[in-house]
PDB file of C-alpha atoms and ligand atoms in Angstrom:
ATOM      1  CA  MET J   1     -24.168  10.846   0.695  1.00 83.00           C
ATOM      2  CA  LEU J   2     -22.676   8.916   3.618  1.00 97.00           C
ATOM      3  CA  LYS J   3     -24.929   7.919   6.493  1.00 98.00           C
ATOM      4  CA  PHE J   4     -23.521   7.731   9.995  1.00 98.00           C
ATOM      5  CA  ILE J   5     -23.882   4.883  12.482  1.00 97.00           C
ATOM      6  CA  GLY J   6     -21.910   6.823  15.080  1.00 97.00           C
ATOM      7  CA  VAL J   7     -20.050  10.143  15.113  1.00 96.00           C
ATOM      8  CA  GLY J   8     -18.103  10.062  18.389  1.00 96.00           C
ATOM      9  CA  ASP J   9     -14.527   9.294  19.337  1.00 94.00           C
ATOM     10  CA  LEU J  10     -13.071   6.281  21.147  1.00 93.00           C
ATOM     11  CA  LEU J  11     -14.846   6.917  24.456  1.00 91.00           C
ATOM     12  CA  ASN J  12     -17.984   8.814  23.485  1.00 92.00           C
ATOM     13  CA  GLN J  13     -20.805   6.655  24.865  1.00 92.00           C
ATOM     14  CA  GLU J  14     -23.573   8.892  23.518  1.00 93.00           C
ATOM     15  CA  LEU J  15     -22.385   9.519  19.983  1.00 95.00           C
ATOM     16  CA  LEU J  16     -20.776   6.075  19.706  1.00 95.00           C
ATOM     17  CA  ASN J  17     -17.727   5.305  17.546  1.00 97.00           C
ATOM     18  CA  THR J  18     -17.490   7.021  14.182  1.00 98.00           C
ATOM     19  CA  SER J  19     -18.614   4.683  11.423  1.00 98.00           C
ATOM     20  CA  ALA J  20     -20.413   5.354   8.141  1.00 98.00           C
ATOM     21  CA  TYR J  21     -22.067   3.555   5.269  1.00 98.00           C
ATOM     22  CA  ILE J  22     -23.370   3.906   1.727  1.00 97.00           C
ATOM     23  CA  LYS J  23     -26.060   1.644   0.354  1.00 96.00           C
ATOM     24  CA  ASP J  24     -27.124   1.080  -3.217  1.00 94.00           C
ATOM     25  CA  GLU J  25     -29.570  -1.569  -4.332  1.00 90.00           C
ATOM     26  CA  ASN J  26     -28.522  -4.756  -2.524  1.00 95.00           C
ATOM     27  CA  LYS J  27     -24.974  -3.627  -1.733  1.00 97.00           C
ATOM     28  CA  ILE J  28     -23.602  -1.812   1.289  1.00 98.00           C
ATOM     29  CA  LEU J  29     -20.179  -0.349   1.984  1.00 98.00           C
ATOM     30  CA  ILE J  30     -19.376   0.109   5.663  1.00 98.00           C
ATOM     31  CA  ILE J  31     -16.466   2.248   6.746  1.00 98.00           C
ATOM     32  CA  ASP J  32     -15.082   1.115  10.100  1.00 98.00           C
ATOM     33  CA  CYS J  33     -16.768  -0.980  12.767  1.00 98.00           C
ATOM     34  CA  GLY J  34     -15.842   0.094  16.274  1.00 97.00           C
ATOM     35  CA  VAL J  35     -16.674  -1.605  19.546  1.00 94.00           C
ATOM     36  CA  MET J  36     -19.753   0.612  19.933  1.00 95.00           C
ATOM     37  CA  SER J  37     -20.783   0.534  16.262  1.00 93.00           C
ATOM     38  CA  PHE J  38     -21.767  -3.102  15.780  1.00 94.00           C
ATOM     39  CA  LYS J  39     -24.911  -3.103  17.948  1.00 94.00           C
ATOM     40  CA  ARG J  40     -26.026   0.205  16.481  1.00 96.00           C
ATOM     41  CA  MET J  41     -25.806  -1.244  12.944  1.00 96.00           C
ATOM     42  CA  ILE J  42     -28.265  -3.928  13.980  1.00 95.00           C
ATOM     43  CA  ASP J  43     -30.565  -1.401  15.703  1.00 94.00           C
ATOM     44  CA  LEU J  44     -30.632   0.698  12.530  1.00 95.00           C
ATOM     45  CA  LYS J  45     -31.402  -2.439  10.472  1.00 95.00           C
ATOM     46  CA  ILE J  46     -28.864  -1.396   7.859  1.00 96.00           C
ATOM     47  CA  PHE J  47     -28.539  -4.959   6.539  1.00 97.00           C
ATOM     48  CA  GLU J  48     -32.186  -5.271   5.530  1.00 94.00           C
ATOM     49  CA  ASP J  49     -32.409  -6.185   1.816  1.00 94.00           C
ATOM     50  CA  VAL J  50     -28.622  -6.407   1.590  1.00 97.00           C
ATOM     51  CA  GLU J  51     -26.867  -9.268  -0.205  1.00 97.00           C
ATOM     52  CA  ASN J  52     -23.304  -7.980  -0.540  1.00 97.00           C
ATOM     53  CA  VAL J  53     -21.406  -6.341   2.312  1.00 98.00           C
ATOM     54  CA  TYR J  54     -18.112  -4.510   1.785  1.00 98.00           C
ATOM     55  CA  ILE J  55     -16.130  -3.358   4.807  1.00 98.00           C
ATOM     56  CA  ALA J  56     -13.311  -0.813   4.660  1.00 98.00           C
ATOM     57  CA  ILE J  57     -11.215  -0.324   7.794  1.00 97.00           C
ATOM     58  CA  THR J  58      -9.266   2.937   8.146  1.00 97.00           C
ATOM     59  CA  HIS J  59      -6.998   1.738  10.966  1.00 97.00           C
ATOM     60  CA  MET J  60      -6.686  -0.658  13.871  1.00 96.00           C
ATOM     61  CA  HIS J  61      -7.766   1.441  16.884  1.00 97.00           C
ATOM     62  CA  PRO J  62     -10.634  -0.265  18.767  1.00 97.00           C
ATOM     63  CA  ASP J  63     -13.133   2.466  17.856  1.00 97.00           C
ATOM     64  CA  HIS J  64     -12.574   1.561  14.173  1.00 97.00           C
ATOM     65  CA  ILE J  65     -12.099  -2.213  14.168  1.00 97.00           C
ATOM     66  CA  GLY J  66     -13.183  -3.470  17.614  1.00 97.00           C
ATOM     67  CA  GLY J  67     -16.604  -4.689  16.439  1.00 97.00           C
ATOM     68  CA  LEU J  68     -15.466  -6.280  13.172  1.00 98.00           C
ATOM     69  CA  GLY J  69     -15.242  -9.859  14.464  1.00 98.00           C
ATOM     70  CA  SER J  70     -18.807  -9.705  15.844  1.00 97.00           C
ATOM     71  CA  LEU J  71     -20.060  -8.174  12.603  1.00 98.00           C
ATOM     72  CA  ILE J  72     -18.564 -10.992  10.513  1.00 98.00           C
ATOM     73  CA  PHE J  73     -20.118 -13.673  12.745  1.00 98.00           C
ATOM     74  CA  TYR J  74     -23.469 -11.862  12.536  1.00 98.00           C
ATOM     75  CA  LEU J  75     -23.332 -11.651   8.735  1.00 98.00           C
ATOM     76  CA  ASN J  76     -22.269 -15.298   8.410  1.00 98.00           C
ATOM     77  CA  CYS J  77     -25.421 -16.238  10.361  1.00 97.00           C
ATOM     78  CA  LYS J  78     -27.399 -14.409   7.676  1.00 97.00           C
ATOM     79  CA  ASN J  79     -25.502 -16.413   5.021  1.00 97.00           C
ATOM     80  CA  ILE J  80     -23.480 -13.385   3.982  1.00 98.00           C
ATOM     81  CA  LYS J  81     -19.727 -13.649   3.537  1.00 98.00           C
ATOM     82  CA  PRO J  82     -18.472 -10.047   3.618  1.00 98.00           C
ATOM     83  CA  TYR J  83     -15.686  -8.506   1.545  1.00 98.00           C
ATOM     84  CA  ILE J  84     -12.945  -6.833   3.571  1.00 98.00           C
ATOM     85  CA  ILE J  85     -10.981  -4.292   1.588  1.00 97.00           C
ATOM     86  CA  PHE J  86      -7.240  -3.915   2.156  1.00 96.00           C
ATOM     87  CA  PRO J  87      -4.663  -1.472   0.711  1.00 96.00           C
ATOM     88  CA  LYS J  88      -2.988  -3.307  -2.194  1.00 95.00           C
ATOM     89  CA  GLU J  89       0.325  -1.606  -1.533  1.00 94.00           C
ATOM     90  CA  ASP J  90       0.337  -2.502   2.135  1.00 95.00           C
ATOM     91  CA  GLU J  91       0.852  -6.162   2.964  1.00 94.00           C
ATOM     92  CA  GLU J  92       1.485  -5.259   6.621  1.00 94.00           C
ATOM     93  CA  GLN J  93      -2.006  -3.798   7.062  1.00 94.00           C
ATOM     94  CA  LYS J  94      -3.602  -6.750   5.284  1.00 96.00           C
ATOM     95  CA  GLN J  95      -1.794  -9.204   7.612  1.00 97.00           C
ATOM     96  CA  ALA J  96      -2.662  -7.135  10.679  1.00 96.00           C
ATOM     97  CA  ILE J  97      -6.393  -7.387   9.887  1.00 97.00           C
ATOM     98  CA  VAL J  98      -6.213 -11.111   9.138  1.00 97.00           C
ATOM     99  CA  ASN J  99      -4.261 -11.808  12.361  1.00 97.00           C
ATOM    100  CA  PHE J 100      -6.569  -9.613  14.442  1.00 97.00           C
ATOM    101  CA  LEU J 101      -9.564 -11.605  13.222  1.00 98.00           C
ATOM    102  CA  PHE J 102      -7.834 -14.984  13.480  1.00 98.00           C
ATOM    103  CA  LEU J 103      -7.035 -14.358  17.161  1.00 97.00           C
ATOM    104  CA  GLN J 104     -10.773 -13.943  17.739  1.00 96.00           C
ATOM    105  CA  GLY J 105     -11.596 -17.181  15.959  1.00 97.00           C
ATOM    106  CA  VAL J 106     -12.725 -15.443  12.802  1.00 98.00           C
ATOM    107  CA  VAL J 107     -10.902 -17.670  10.343  1.00 97.00           C
ATOM    108  CA  SER J 108     -10.189 -16.563   6.791  1.00 96.00           C
ATOM    109  CA  ASP J 109     -12.932 -18.579   5.104  1.00 97.00           C
ATOM    110  CA  ARG J 110     -15.531 -16.437   6.876  1.00 98.00           C
ATOM    111  CA  PHE J 111     -14.734 -13.384   4.709  1.00 98.00           C
ATOM    112  CA  TYR J 112     -13.249 -12.406   1.339  1.00 98.00           C
ATOM    113  CA  LEU J 113     -10.224 -10.131   1.125  1.00 97.00           C
ATOM    114  CA  ILE J 114     -10.042  -7.729  -1.799  1.00 96.00           C
ATOM    115  CA  ALA J 115      -7.501  -5.076  -2.729  1.00 96.00           C
ATOM    116  CA  ASP J 116      -8.624  -1.443  -2.812  1.00 95.00           C
ATOM    117  CA  VAL J 117      -7.706  -0.803  -6.437  1.00 91.00           C
ATOM    118  CA  GLU J 118      -9.745  -3.784  -7.595  1.00 87.00           C
ATOM    119  CA  THR J 119     -12.785  -2.554  -5.711  1.00 87.00           C
ATOM    120  CA  VAL J 120     -15.621  -0.986  -7.664  1.00 91.00           C
ATOM    121  CA  ILE J 121     -18.618  -1.600  -5.483  1.00 94.00           C
ATOM    122  CA  PHE J 122     -21.471   0.400  -6.951  1.00 95.00           C
ATOM    123  CA  SER J 123     -22.505   0.927 -10.553  1.00 94.00           C
ATOM    124  CA  ASN J 124     -21.801   4.682 -10.288  1.00 95.00           C
ATOM    125  CA  MET J 125     -18.387   4.178  -8.640  1.00 96.00           C
ATOM    126  CA  LEU J 126     -15.269   4.662 -10.749  1.00 96.00           C
ATOM    127  CA  ALA J 127     -12.426   4.049  -8.302  1.00 96.00           C
ATOM    128  CA  PHE J 128     -11.606   3.251  -4.672  1.00 97.00           C
ATOM    129  CA  SER J 129      -8.203   3.617  -3.036  1.00 97.00           C
ATOM    130  CA  TYR J 130      -6.464   3.968   0.297  1.00 97.00           C
ATOM    131  CA  LYS J 131      -3.850   6.647   1.045  1.00 97.00           C
ATOM    132  CA  THR J 132      -1.619   6.526   4.125  1.00 97.00           C
ATOM    133  CA  ILE J 133      -2.139   9.492   6.472  1.00 97.00           C
ATOM    134  CA  LYS J 134      -0.468  10.699   9.672  1.00 96.00           C
ATOM    135  CA  HIS J 135      -2.276   9.854  12.904  1.00 96.00           C
ATOM    136  CA  ASN J 136      -0.302   8.112  15.617  1.00 90.00           C
ATOM    137  CA  GLU J 137       3.316   6.905  15.950  1.00 89.00           C
ATOM    138  CA  THR J 138       2.320   3.322  16.684  1.00 89.00           C
ATOM    139  CA  LEU J 139      -0.397   2.760  14.094  1.00 92.00           C
ATOM    140  CA  LYS J 140      -0.889   3.370  10.412  1.00 93.00           C
ATOM    141  CA  SER J 141      -4.035   5.200   9.396  1.00 97.00           C
ATOM    142  CA  PHE J 142      -5.594   5.519   5.949  1.00 97.00           C
ATOM    143  CA  ALA J 143      -7.799   7.899   4.038  1.00 98.00           C
ATOM    144  CA  ILE J 144     -10.276   6.382   1.618  1.00 98.00           C
ATOM    145  CA  GLU J 145     -10.685   8.111  -1.741  1.00 98.00           C
ATOM    146  CA  MET J 146     -13.784   7.189  -3.697  1.00 97.00           C
ATOM    147  CA  SER J 147     -14.586   8.487  -7.161  1.00 97.00           C
ATOM    148  CA  PHE J 148     -18.159   8.410  -8.329  1.00 97.00           C
ATOM    149  CA  VAL J 149     -19.536   9.493 -11.684  1.00 96.00           C
ATOM    150  CA  ASP J 150     -20.482  12.910 -10.311  1.00 96.00           C
ATOM    151  CA  LYS J 151     -18.246  13.459  -7.264  1.00 97.00           C
ATOM    152  CA  ARG J 152     -15.310  12.366  -5.152  1.00 98.00           C
ATOM    153  CA  ILE J 153     -15.424  11.475  -1.489  1.00 98.00           C
ATOM    154  CA  TYR J 154     -12.362  11.785   0.721  1.00 98.00           C
ATOM    155  CA  TYR J 155     -12.931   9.940   4.002  1.00 98.00           C
ATOM    156  CA  LEU J 156     -10.079  10.378   6.430  1.00 98.00           C
ATOM    157  CA  GLY J 157      -9.498   7.781   9.080  1.00 95.00           C
ATOM    158  CA  ASP J 158      -8.160   9.488  12.186  1.00 95.00           C
ATOM    159  CA  ASN J 159      -5.532  12.034  11.156  1.00 96.00           C
ATOM    160  CA  ASN J 160      -3.403  14.957  12.070  1.00 95.00           C
ATOM    161  CA  ASP J 161      -2.135  15.399   8.553  1.00 96.00           C
ATOM    162  CA  GLU J 162      -2.117  18.976   7.273  1.00 96.00           C
ATOM    163  CA  LYS J 163      -0.133  17.970   4.204  1.00 97.00           C
ATOM    164  CA  TYR J 164      -2.735  15.447   3.065  1.00 98.00           C
ATOM    165  CA  GLN J 165      -5.610  17.853   3.810  1.00 98.00           C
ATOM    166  CA  LYS J 166      -3.917  20.524   1.690  1.00 98.00           C
ATOM    167  CA  SER J 167      -3.387  18.074  -1.169  1.00 98.00           C
ATOM    168  CA  VAL J 168      -7.104  17.253  -1.054  1.00 98.00           C
ATOM    169  CA  LEU J 169      -8.025  20.938  -1.067  1.00 98.00           C
ATOM    170  CA  LYS J 170      -5.974  21.495  -4.219  1.00 97.00           C
ATOM    171  CA  LYS J 171      -8.003  18.992  -6.221  1.00 97.00           C
ATOM    172  CA  LEU J 172     -11.398  19.506  -4.553  1.00 98.00           C
ATOM    173  CA  GLY J 173     -14.207  19.845  -7.108  1.00 97.00           C
ATOM    174  CA  GLU J 174     -17.433  21.674  -6.321  1.00 97.00           C
ATOM    175  CA  ASN J 175     -19.416  18.440  -5.752  1.00 97.00           C
ATOM    176  CA  ASP J 176     -16.696  16.721  -3.726  1.00 98.00           C
ATOM    177  CA  VAL J 177     -16.895  16.117   0.013  1.00 98.00           C
ATOM    178  CA  VAL J 178     -14.194  15.683   2.660  1.00 98.00           C
ATOM    179  CA  TYR J 179     -14.978  13.764   5.854  1.00 98.00           C
ATOM    180  CA  THR J 180     -12.468  14.344   8.626  1.00 98.00           C
ATOM    181  CA  ASP J 181     -12.045  13.709  12.326  1.00 97.00           C
ATOM    182  CA  CYS J 182     -11.341  16.829  14.364  1.00 95.00           C
ATOM    183  CA  CYS J 183     -10.546  17.901  17.910  1.00 91.00           C
ATOM    184  CA  GLY J 184     -10.188  20.925  20.165  1.00 83.00           C
ATOM    185  CA  ASP J 185      -7.063  23.051  20.333  1.00 78.00           C
ATOM    186  CA  ASN J 186      -4.859  20.608  22.235  1.00 75.00           C
ATOM    187  CA  GLY J 187      -5.105  17.481  20.104  1.00 79.00           C
ATOM    188  CA  VAL J 188      -2.015  15.646  18.960  1.00 87.00           C
ATOM    189  CA  HIS J 189      -3.415  12.663  17.068  1.00 93.00           C
ATOM    190  CA  HIS J 190      -6.393  14.459  15.514  1.00 94.00           C
ATOM    191  CA  ILE J 191      -6.403  17.625  13.458  1.00 95.00           C
ATOM    192  CA  ASN J 192      -7.698  20.567  15.459  1.00 94.00           C
ATOM    193  CA  LEU J 193     -10.482  22.828  14.242  1.00 95.00           C
ATOM    194  CA  LYS J 194      -8.229  25.879  14.197  1.00 95.00           C
ATOM    195  CA  LYS J 195      -5.895  24.151  11.740  1.00 95.00           C
ATOM    196  CA  LEU J 196      -8.838  22.959   9.643  1.00 97.00           C
ATOM    197  CA  ALA J 197     -10.154  26.517   9.480  1.00 97.00           C
ATOM    198  CA  GLU J 198      -6.744  27.731   8.316  1.00 97.00           C
ATOM    199  CA  ILE J 199      -6.659  25.119   5.547  1.00 98.00           C
ATOM    200  CA  TYR J 200     -10.239  25.402   4.287  1.00 98.00           C
ATOM    201  CA  ASP J 201     -11.510  28.815   3.334  1.00 97.00           C
ATOM    202  CA  GLU J 202     -14.916  29.800   4.715  1.00 96.00           C
ATOM    203  CA  LYS J 203     -16.718  29.325   1.402  1.00 95.00           C
ATOM    204  CA  ILE J 204     -15.462  25.759   1.051  1.00 97.00           C
ATOM    205  CA  ARG J 205     -16.206  24.598   4.613  1.00 98.00           C
ATOM    206  CA  LYS J 206     -19.698  23.354   3.702  1.00 97.00           C
ATOM    207  CA  GLN J 207     -17.917  20.631   1.705  1.00 98.00           C
ATOM    208  CA  VAL J 208     -15.889  19.588   4.753  1.00 98.00           C
ATOM    209  CA  CYS J 209     -17.803  17.362   7.129  1.00 98.00           C
ATOM    210  CA  CYS J 210     -16.399  17.023  10.654  1.00 98.00           C
ATOM    211  CA  MET J 211     -16.869  13.815  12.643  1.00 98.00           C
ATOM    212  CA  HIS J 212     -15.284  11.738  15.465  1.00 97.00           C
ATOM    213  CA  PHE J 213     -16.372  14.199  18.174  1.00 96.00           C
ATOM    214  CA  ILE J 214     -14.931  14.122  21.647  1.00 93.00           C
ATOM    215  CA  SER J 215     -17.760  16.287  23.056  1.00 92.00           C
ATOM    216  CA  ASP J 216     -20.812  18.383  22.164  1.00 93.00           C
ATOM    217  CA  GLU J 217     -18.645  21.479  22.540  1.00 93.00           C
ATOM    218  CA  ASN J 218     -16.533  20.096  19.711  1.00 94.00           C
ATOM    219  CA  ILE J 219     -19.641  19.906  17.486  1.00 96.00           C
ATOM    220  CA  ILE J 220     -20.762  23.458  18.300  1.00 96.00           C
ATOM    221  CA  LYS J 221     -17.311  24.835  17.556  1.00 96.00           C
ATOM    222  CA  ALA J 222     -17.197  23.052  14.175  1.00 97.00           C
ATOM    223  CA  LYS J 223     -20.663  24.373  13.301  1.00 97.00           C
ATOM    224  CA  ASN J 224     -19.791  27.924  14.341  1.00 97.00           C
ATOM    225  CA  LEU J 225     -16.780  27.834  12.052  1.00 97.00           C
ATOM    226  CA  GLY J 226     -19.095  26.952   9.156  1.00 98.00           C
ATOM    227  CA  PHE J 227     -18.097  23.306   8.755  1.00 98.00           C
ATOM    228  CA  CYS J 228     -20.640  20.654   7.935  1.00 97.00           C
ATOM    229  CA  VAL J 229     -21.185  18.278  10.858  1.00 97.00           C
ATOM    230  CA  ALA J 230     -21.841  14.521  10.645  1.00 97.00           C
ATOM    231  CA  VAL J 231     -25.142  13.521  12.267  1.00 96.00           C
ATOM    232  CA  MET J 232     -26.007  10.072  13.586  1.00 95.00           C
ATOM    233  CA  GLU J 233     -28.774   8.336  11.719  1.00 94.00           C
ATOM    234  CA  GLN J 234     -31.967   7.609  13.640  1.00 87.00           C
ATOM    235  CA  SER J 235     -33.861   4.360  13.454  1.00 82.00           C
ATOM    236  CA  LYS J 236     -37.471   4.512  12.238  1.00 81.00           C
ATOM    237  CA  GLU J 237     -38.661   3.794  15.809  1.00 83.00           C
ATOM    238  CA  GLU J 238     -36.559   6.606  17.261  1.00 82.00           C
ATOM    239  CA  TYR J 239     -37.819   9.007  14.621  1.00 80.00           C
ATOM    240  CA  LEU J 240     -41.471   8.132  15.295  1.00 83.00           C
ATOM    241  CA  LYS J 241     -40.935   8.407  19.059  1.00 84.00           C
ATOM    242  CA  ARG J 242     -39.525  11.901  18.574  1.00 80.00           C
ATOM    243  CA  ILE J 243     -42.491  12.985  16.479  1.00 82.00           C
ATOM    244  CA  VAL J 244     -44.926  11.668  19.094  1.00 82.00           C
ATOM    245  CA  SER J 245     -43.163  13.458  21.968  1.00 80.00           C
ATOM    246  CA  HIS J 246     -42.925  16.632  19.871  1.00 76.00           C
ATOM    247  CA  ASN J 247     -46.674  16.566  19.137  1.00 78.00           C
ATOM    248  CA  ASN J 248     -47.457  16.058  22.828  1.00 72.00           C
TER     249      ASN J 248
HETATM  250 ZN1  LIG Y 301     -10.791   6.985  16.335  1.00 93.03          ZN
HETATM  251 ZN1  LIG Y 302      -7.339   6.320  15.824  1.00 93.03          ZN
END
């Protein structure tokens, strides 16, 4: 259901920064906008036919928010004033985003701010909320929980939070999907694949989509364990180029 602009970690130049979106009619919800994500959004032409842009930020690391200022300026040039969603219960996070943008000259009349619980973006969406998750001592990170008519999506900003993952597992319905960052065995700020495999039984791993990859090895390991793996979207031009080279 989610499409991916990038699927890499902070420094992954090939897979870019992890960022995703959902589009319905003339509305788009973007989750995170890292330094390397902004240009890719333009290349993929994701704003074609879009009138309303909603942006949800999971946390303040540069691979999740570094491109937000540029994105807002870009949208303003297209006469779009985007909605930035903040956690209603967390004034600190709201202020952090506003200050971050202000310091870049992105003043508050360039965007709307809306609280998560008041956010129902699409006609088939029932609820949207942020939950605080464990990631890093110096920064707060959030998971985004979205209920749709037929499924729930749990999108975890960077995390190493077994407790939250287990709470999600307990309520996971058969149509629901979990999106989570992951890492190799030695990670501290991201949940490692061994831990994920302990939490999610083999038959449920197809509903758990790994993302935020540090390397290709990371992807192969996730696949071999039976997890779903987030794949970067291709532009129409890239897709056609691939077909041509394949046919040759
Ligand atoms: Zn990250
Ligand atoms: Zn992070």
